[in-house]
Short mmCIF file of C-alpha atoms in Angstrom, two decimals:
data_model
loop_
_atom_site.label_atom_id
_atom_site.label_comp_id
_atom_site.label_asym_id
_atom_site.label_seq_id
_atom_site.Cartn_x
_atom_site.Cartn_y
_atom_site.Cartn_z
CA MET K 1 119.91 125.38 -14.32
CA THR K 2 118.04 128.63 -14.86
CA LEU K 3 119.18 130.79 -17.67
CA PRO K 4 118.17 134.48 -17.43
CA LEU K 5 116.18 135.46 -20.75
CA SER K 6 115.30 138.67 -21.39
CA THR K 7 111.94 138.93 -22.97
CA GLY K 8 111.03 139.14 -27.09
CA PRO K 9 111.33 139.29 -29.48
CA HIS K 10 114.82 138.61 -30.52
CA ILE K 11 116.67 140.07 -33.40
CA LEU K 12 119.76 138.84 -34.62
CA GLY K 13 122.05 141.65 -36.21
CA LYS K 14 125.47 141.69 -37.86
CA ARG K 15 126.97 143.56 -35.67
CA THR K 16 129.81 142.10 -33.56
CA THR K 17 131.81 143.13 -30.80
CA ARG K 18 134.59 143.73 -32.59
CA GLY K 19 133.30 145.74 -35.48
CA ILE K 20 132.03 148.37 -32.61
CA MET K 21 135.34 148.34 -31.30
CA LEU K 22 136.74 149.64 -34.16
CA ASP K 23 134.18 152.33 -34.90
CA VAL K 24 134.65 153.71 -31.64
CA LEU K 25 138.53 153.46 -32.33
CA ILE K 26 138.08 155.05 -35.40
CA ALA K 27 135.77 158.09 -33.73
CA LEU K 28 138.66 158.22 -31.30
CA THR K 29 141.39 158.72 -33.70
CA PRO K 30 140.71 162.39 -34.37
CA ALA K 31 141.25 163.29 -31.17
CA ALA K 32 144.11 161.07 -30.06
CA ALA K 33 145.90 162.67 -33.32
CA ALA K 34 145.09 166.25 -32.65
CA GLY K 35 146.65 165.21 -28.65
CA VAL K 36 150.07 164.18 -30.28
CA TYR K 37 150.41 166.88 -32.95
CA LEU K 38 149.26 169.83 -29.77
CA PHE K 39 151.29 167.94 -27.36
CA GLY K 40 153.95 166.61 -29.06
CA VAL K 41 155.89 162.97 -29.21
CA ARG K 42 155.62 162.81 -25.16
CA ALA K 43 151.86 162.50 -25.45
CA ALA K 44 152.25 159.28 -28.29
CA TRP K 45 153.94 157.64 -25.56
CA VAL K 46 151.73 158.22 -23.06
CA LEU K 47 149.05 156.67 -25.28
CA GLY K 48 150.99 153.69 -26.52
CA VAL K 49 152.24 152.50 -23.44
CA ALA K 50 148.21 152.70 -21.75
CA VAL K 51 146.49 150.78 -24.55
CA ALA K 52 150.38 148.11 -24.98
CA SER K 53 149.32 147.29 -20.85
CA ALA K 54 145.73 147.49 -21.66
CA VAL K 55 146.27 144.73 -24.22
CA ALA K 56 148.74 142.72 -22.24
CA THR K 57 147.02 142.52 -18.99
CA GLU K 58 144.08 141.56 -20.60
CA ALA K 59 145.84 138.86 -22.40
CA LEU K 60 147.60 137.87 -19.72
CA TRP K 61 145.03 137.97 -17.14
CA GLN K 62 143.04 135.46 -19.67
CA ARG K 63 146.13 132.94 -19.80
CA LEU K 64 146.52 132.90 -15.95
CA SER K 65 142.66 132.13 -15.27
CA HIS K 66 142.52 129.37 -18.39
CA ARG K 67 140.01 131.60 -20.28
CA PRO K 68 139.59 132.41 -24.42
CA LEU K 69 142.19 134.89 -25.36
CA GLN K 70 139.57 137.73 -26.19
CA VAL K 71 142.13 140.71 -26.96
CA GLY K 72 140.87 140.53 -30.84
CA ASP K 73 137.55 142.20 -29.70
CA LEU K 74 139.34 145.44 -29.29
CA SER K 75 137.66 146.51 -26.10
CA ALA K 76 140.84 146.28 -24.12
CA VAL K 77 142.47 148.65 -26.88
CA VAL K 78 139.45 150.95 -26.48
CA THR K 79 139.75 151.68 -22.49
CA GLY K 80 143.86 151.84 -22.65
CA LEU K 81 143.05 154.39 -25.42
CA LEU K 82 140.08 156.19 -23.13
CA LEU K 83 142.61 156.22 -20.45
CA GLY K 84 145.70 157.93 -22.56
CA LEU K 85 143.37 160.78 -23.77
CA ASN K 86 142.17 161.39 -19.86
CA LEU K 87 145.80 161.19 -18.64
CA PRO K 88 147.99 164.53 -19.10
CA SER K 89 150.42 164.75 -21.49
CA SER K 90 153.03 164.76 -18.78
CA ALA K 91 152.24 161.70 -17.04
CA PRO K 92 154.96 159.50 -16.34
CA LEU K 93 154.57 156.25 -18.93
CA TRP K 94 154.45 153.94 -15.53
CA LEU K 95 151.50 155.95 -14.77
CA ALA K 96 149.23 155.18 -17.66
CA ALA K 97 150.66 151.41 -17.72
CA VAL K 98 149.24 150.95 -14.13
CA GLY K 99 146.16 152.42 -14.96
CA SER K 100 145.64 150.52 -17.89
CA ALA K 101 146.34 147.47 -15.73
CA PHE K 102 143.81 148.34 -12.94
CA ALA K 103 141.02 148.93 -15.52
CA ILE K 104 141.48 145.69 -17.08
CA VAL K 105 142.12 143.50 -14.23
CA VAL K 106 139.90 145.21 -10.65
CA VAL K 107 136.88 147.20 -12.83
CA LYS K 108 136.81 144.55 -16.06
CA GLN K 109 138.05 141.12 -16.00
CA LEU K 110 137.19 140.32 -11.80
CA PHE K 111 133.34 141.31 -12.56
CA GLY K 112 133.24 138.64 -15.51
CA GLY K 113 135.07 140.47 -18.44
CA ILE K 114 133.84 142.69 -21.20
CA GLY K 115 129.38 142.86 -20.57
CA HIS K 116 129.62 142.93 -16.90
CA ASN K 117 131.14 145.52 -15.65
CA PHE K 118 129.17 147.88 -13.67
CA LEU K 119 131.82 150.77 -13.91
CA ASN K 120 133.57 152.24 -17.01
CA PRO K 121 136.74 150.93 -16.84
CA ALA K 122 138.60 154.43 -18.06
CA LEU K 123 137.14 156.69 -15.57
CA ALA K 124 137.32 154.20 -12.81
CA ALA K 125 141.25 153.94 -13.37
CA ARG K 126 141.75 157.83 -13.99
CA ALA K 127 139.77 158.26 -10.60
CA VAL K 128 141.52 156.18 -8.66
CA LEU K 129 144.89 157.42 -10.05
CA LEU K 130 143.50 160.64 -9.45
CA THR K 131 143.07 159.72 -5.48
CA SER K 132 146.89 157.98 -5.32
CA TRP K 133 148.43 160.45 -7.23
CA PRO K 134 146.73 164.07 -7.73
CA ALA K 135 150.34 166.07 -8.35
CA ARG K 136 151.13 163.94 -11.49
CA MET K 137 147.46 163.54 -12.53
CA THR K 138 146.65 167.75 -12.08
CA THR K 139 150.20 168.61 -14.28
CA PHE K 140 149.18 170.19 -17.10
CA PHE K 141 151.30 171.88 -19.84
CA LEU K 142 149.98 174.09 -22.73
CA PRO K 143 150.50 172.63 -26.14
CA GLU K 144 153.74 172.85 -28.04
CA ARG K 145 152.33 173.59 -31.05
CA THR K 146 148.68 175.00 -31.96
CA LEU K 147 145.88 174.27 -34.71
CA LEU K 148 144.90 177.87 -35.00
CA PRO K 149 146.79 181.24 -33.95
CA VAL K 150 146.35 181.55 -30.37
CA ALA K 151 144.30 183.91 -29.64
CA SER K 152 144.56 184.07 -26.07
CA THR K 153 146.98 185.41 -23.15
CA ALA K 154 147.99 182.06 -22.73
CA MET K 155 151.67 181.26 -23.81
CA VAL K 156 152.39 178.19 -25.77
CA GLY K 157 154.49 175.39 -23.57
CA ASP K 158 153.06 177.39 -20.27
CA ALA K 159 152.97 175.05 -17.20
CA VAL K 160 150.07 175.21 -15.04
CA THR K 161 149.96 173.00 -12.26
CA SER K 162 146.81 172.98 -11.12
CA ALA K 163 143.24 170.97 -10.84
CA THR K 164 140.90 173.86 -9.79
CA PRO K 165 140.51 176.59 -12.86
CA LEU K 166 139.08 174.96 -16.16
CA VAL K 167 140.21 177.68 -18.21
CA LYS K 168 142.33 180.56 -17.88
CA SER K 169 141.58 184.19 -17.52
CA GLY K 170 141.55 185.35 -20.54
CA THR K 171 140.77 182.39 -22.52
CA ALA K 172 139.54 183.26 -25.82
CA MET K 173 136.32 180.88 -27.34
CA ILE K 174 138.05 179.96 -30.09
CA ASP K 175 141.38 178.19 -28.56
CA LEU K 176 138.98 176.52 -26.27
CA PHE K 177 137.35 174.77 -29.34
CA TRP K 178 140.70 174.26 -31.21
CA GLY K 179 142.92 173.41 -28.37
CA ASN K 180 145.02 175.81 -27.59
CA ILE K 181 144.35 175.21 -23.74
CA PRO K 182 145.66 172.85 -20.56
CA GLY K 183 144.35 170.01 -20.23
CA THR K 184 144.50 166.04 -20.76
CA ILE K 185 145.29 164.65 -23.98
CA GLY K 186 141.97 163.96 -25.54
CA GLU K 187 139.55 166.42 -24.31
CA VAL K 188 141.52 169.74 -25.75
CA CYS K 189 140.78 169.52 -28.97
CA LYS K 190 136.60 170.21 -29.38
CA ALA K 191 136.37 170.25 -32.90
CA ALA K 192 138.12 166.65 -33.00
CA ILE K 193 135.65 165.01 -30.41
CA LEU K 194 133.10 166.50 -32.45
CA ILE K 195 134.14 164.76 -35.33
CA GLY K 196 134.27 161.35 -33.81
CA PHE K 197 130.87 161.97 -32.66
CA ILE K 198 129.28 162.80 -36.48
CA TYR K 199 131.32 159.28 -37.12
CA LEU K 200 129.30 157.55 -34.56
CA LEU K 201 126.12 158.59 -35.36
CA VAL K 202 126.62 157.99 -39.20
CA ARG K 203 127.73 154.56 -37.95
CA ASN K 204 124.49 153.95 -35.84
CA VAL K 205 127.02 153.09 -32.83
CA ILE K 206 125.34 155.58 -30.74
CA GLY K 207 121.89 157.68 -30.71
CA PRO K 208 122.26 161.73 -29.77
CA HIS K 209 120.25 161.38 -26.76
CA ILE K 210 123.04 161.06 -24.27
CA PRO K 211 125.83 163.03 -25.27
CA VAL K 212 122.82 166.18 -26.35
CA LEU K 213 121.24 165.82 -22.82
CA PHE K 214 124.03 165.50 -21.16
CA VAL K 215 126.13 168.64 -22.63
CA GLY K 216 121.96 170.86 -22.64
CA THR K 217 122.46 169.84 -18.75
CA VAL K 218 125.30 171.51 -18.11
CA ALA K 219 125.22 174.42 -20.24
CA LEU K 220 121.53 175.06 -18.90
CA MET K 221 122.55 174.87 -15.07
CA THR K 222 125.43 177.09 -16.14
CA TRP K 223 123.52 179.46 -17.29
CA LEU K 224 120.98 178.76 -14.62
CA LEU K 225 123.53 179.66 -11.90
CA GLY K 226 125.27 182.88 -13.45
CA GLY K 227 127.80 181.16 -15.38
CA ASP K 228 128.79 180.83 -19.12
CA PRO K 229 127.16 177.92 -20.72
CA LEU K 230 129.25 177.75 -23.80
CA THR K 231 132.94 177.93 -21.28
CA ALA K 232 131.63 175.43 -19.10
CA ILE K 233 131.20 173.03 -22.13
CA LEU K 234 134.21 173.84 -23.98
CA SER K 235 136.47 172.93 -20.48
CA GLY K 236 137.40 169.88 -19.25
CA GLY K 237 136.48 167.02 -19.90
CA VAL K 238 132.50 167.61 -20.58
CA LEU K 239 132.57 166.95 -24.45
CA LEU K 240 135.01 163.81 -24.21
CA GLY K 241 132.75 162.39 -21.31
CA ALA K 242 129.87 162.89 -23.21
CA VAL K 243 130.72 161.39 -26.42
CA PHE K 244 132.56 158.48 -25.62
CA MET K 245 132.20 157.40 -21.62
CA ALA K 246 128.55 158.03 -20.87
CA THR K 247 127.60 156.10 -24.60
CA ASP K 248 129.77 152.99 -22.86
CA TYR K 249 126.75 150.02 -23.53
CA VAL K 250 127.47 148.34 -20.49
CA THR K 251 127.73 151.16 -18.00
CA ASN K 252 124.44 153.31 -19.28
CA PRO K 253 120.67 152.04 -18.67
CA MET K 254 119.03 150.20 -21.75
CA LEU K 255 115.95 151.69 -22.22
CA ILE K 256 115.86 155.14 -24.01
CA VAL K 257 113.53 156.97 -21.31
CA SER K 258 116.38 156.09 -19.15
CA GLN K 259 119.14 156.53 -20.87
CA CYS K 260 118.18 160.35 -21.09
CA LEU K 261 117.57 160.68 -17.46
CA PHE K 262 121.06 158.93 -16.80
CA ALA K 263 122.50 161.77 -19.13
CA ALA K 264 120.42 164.84 -17.70
CA LEU K 265 121.77 163.87 -13.90
CA CYS K 266 124.93 163.29 -15.12
CA GLY K 267 125.29 167.10 -16.58
CA VAL K 268 123.85 168.39 -12.83
CA ILE K 269 126.40 166.11 -11.07
CA VAL K 270 129.02 167.58 -13.08
CA VAL K 271 127.83 171.10 -12.22
CA VAL K 272 127.42 170.74 -8.88
CA ILE K 273 130.78 169.24 -8.26
CA ARG K 274 132.22 172.42 -10.19
CA GLN K 275 130.04 175.11 -8.42
CA SER K 276 130.76 173.41 -4.39
CA ALA K 277 134.62 172.68 -5.82
CA GLY K 278 135.67 175.90 -6.57
CA GLY K 279 135.56 175.48 -10.35
CA TYR K 280 137.09 171.25 -10.32
CA PRO K 281 137.45 169.86 -13.59
CA GLU K 282 137.01 166.51 -12.97
CA GLY K 283 133.41 166.66 -12.26
CA VAL K 284 132.86 164.97 -15.13
CA THR K 285 134.86 161.79 -14.52
CA TYR K 286 133.34 161.34 -10.60
CA ALA K 287 129.64 162.23 -12.30
CA ILE K 288 129.66 159.18 -14.91
CA LEU K 289 131.17 156.95 -12.61
CA LEU K 290 128.26 157.88 -9.62
CA MET K 291 125.36 157.12 -12.32
CA ASN K 292 126.91 154.09 -13.56
CA VAL K 293 126.58 153.04 -10.04
CA LEU K 294 122.69 154.20 -10.16
CA THR K 295 121.97 152.36 -13.47
CA PRO K 296 120.21 149.32 -12.26
CA LEU K 297 118.25 151.44 -10.30
CA LEU K 298 116.88 153.26 -13.46
CA ASP K 299 116.42 150.13 -14.73
CA LYS K 300 114.40 149.08 -12.94
CA LEU K 301 112.44 152.60 -12.36
CA PHE K 302 111.53 152.28 -16.02
CA LYS K 303 110.03 148.36 -16.61
CA ARG K 304 110.20 147.06 -19.64
CA ARG K 305 106.84 145.86 -21.58
CA ALA K 306 107.27 142.16 -21.79
CA TYR K 307 106.30 141.70 -25.50
CA GLY K 308 102.93 139.21 -25.85
CA GLU K 309 102.38 139.76 -21.90
CA VAL K 310 99.08 138.81 -20.88
CA LYS K 311 97.26 141.88 -19.16
CA GLN K 312 95.60 141.31 -15.50
CA ARG K 313 91.98 141.03 -15.46
CA ALA K 314 90.58 144.12 -13.24
#
């Protein structure tokens, strides 16, 4: 039997999967707390059901398949919380449960479990939910409460049943930043996402290159096409996707140079989808998933030099 082994040297680190996932959960806490504060107790139920379904489904699947229980690594909790943050507060609780179960079983476990999935589980589940129940996934409400006084013409609590506009006419930048806008639970408060981003950088869980290039490319492409770059990056799920989904260890390339190309292409695809589909906000979901599929090609495009490799003679 031949065991695949990457090129040396090999470094033994103290960081564990559970430790990394715990850091991600801590980084997601500001976005989750802001979402619950803005949208009320209904948002807390959606997040709770999504997490509970993910954990229960993983434990049940591993028990039925006679595999070691690995729910203690917290990866299922992260998947459930990410999916919940990508749902509107108006989403039925069964929708959150079904989405998390799909993410765990179909996207993660059927491909071998953690470290073997080629798509981001939370985003893949969101894409399936969008296709299956588009009306339920695109019914948004403005927050019940605000972090700062509303500066735009929008009224708190108004319903917005549409997936087309990224922001309403008259929306102020301050509202986009603090979350006084309709959207999913975790994407509206950009201040909370940036707090999580800073935490991940300080803890050295992720590097800045993927989020910065992702967001920077969206801004640059939007500006080149005559749009407002600041509005583009503060609308929809650009920041949430760039910080927490595009940086997923398993589904992005291994080398920094290929990660940079991965991030830049994600940004390009987001803008292309938004421009071609009249401002469709889900471009972030499909951009990251498409680049997840292309990740193996990017890894092959930039070959890693083997340590101690003997050079070919001329």
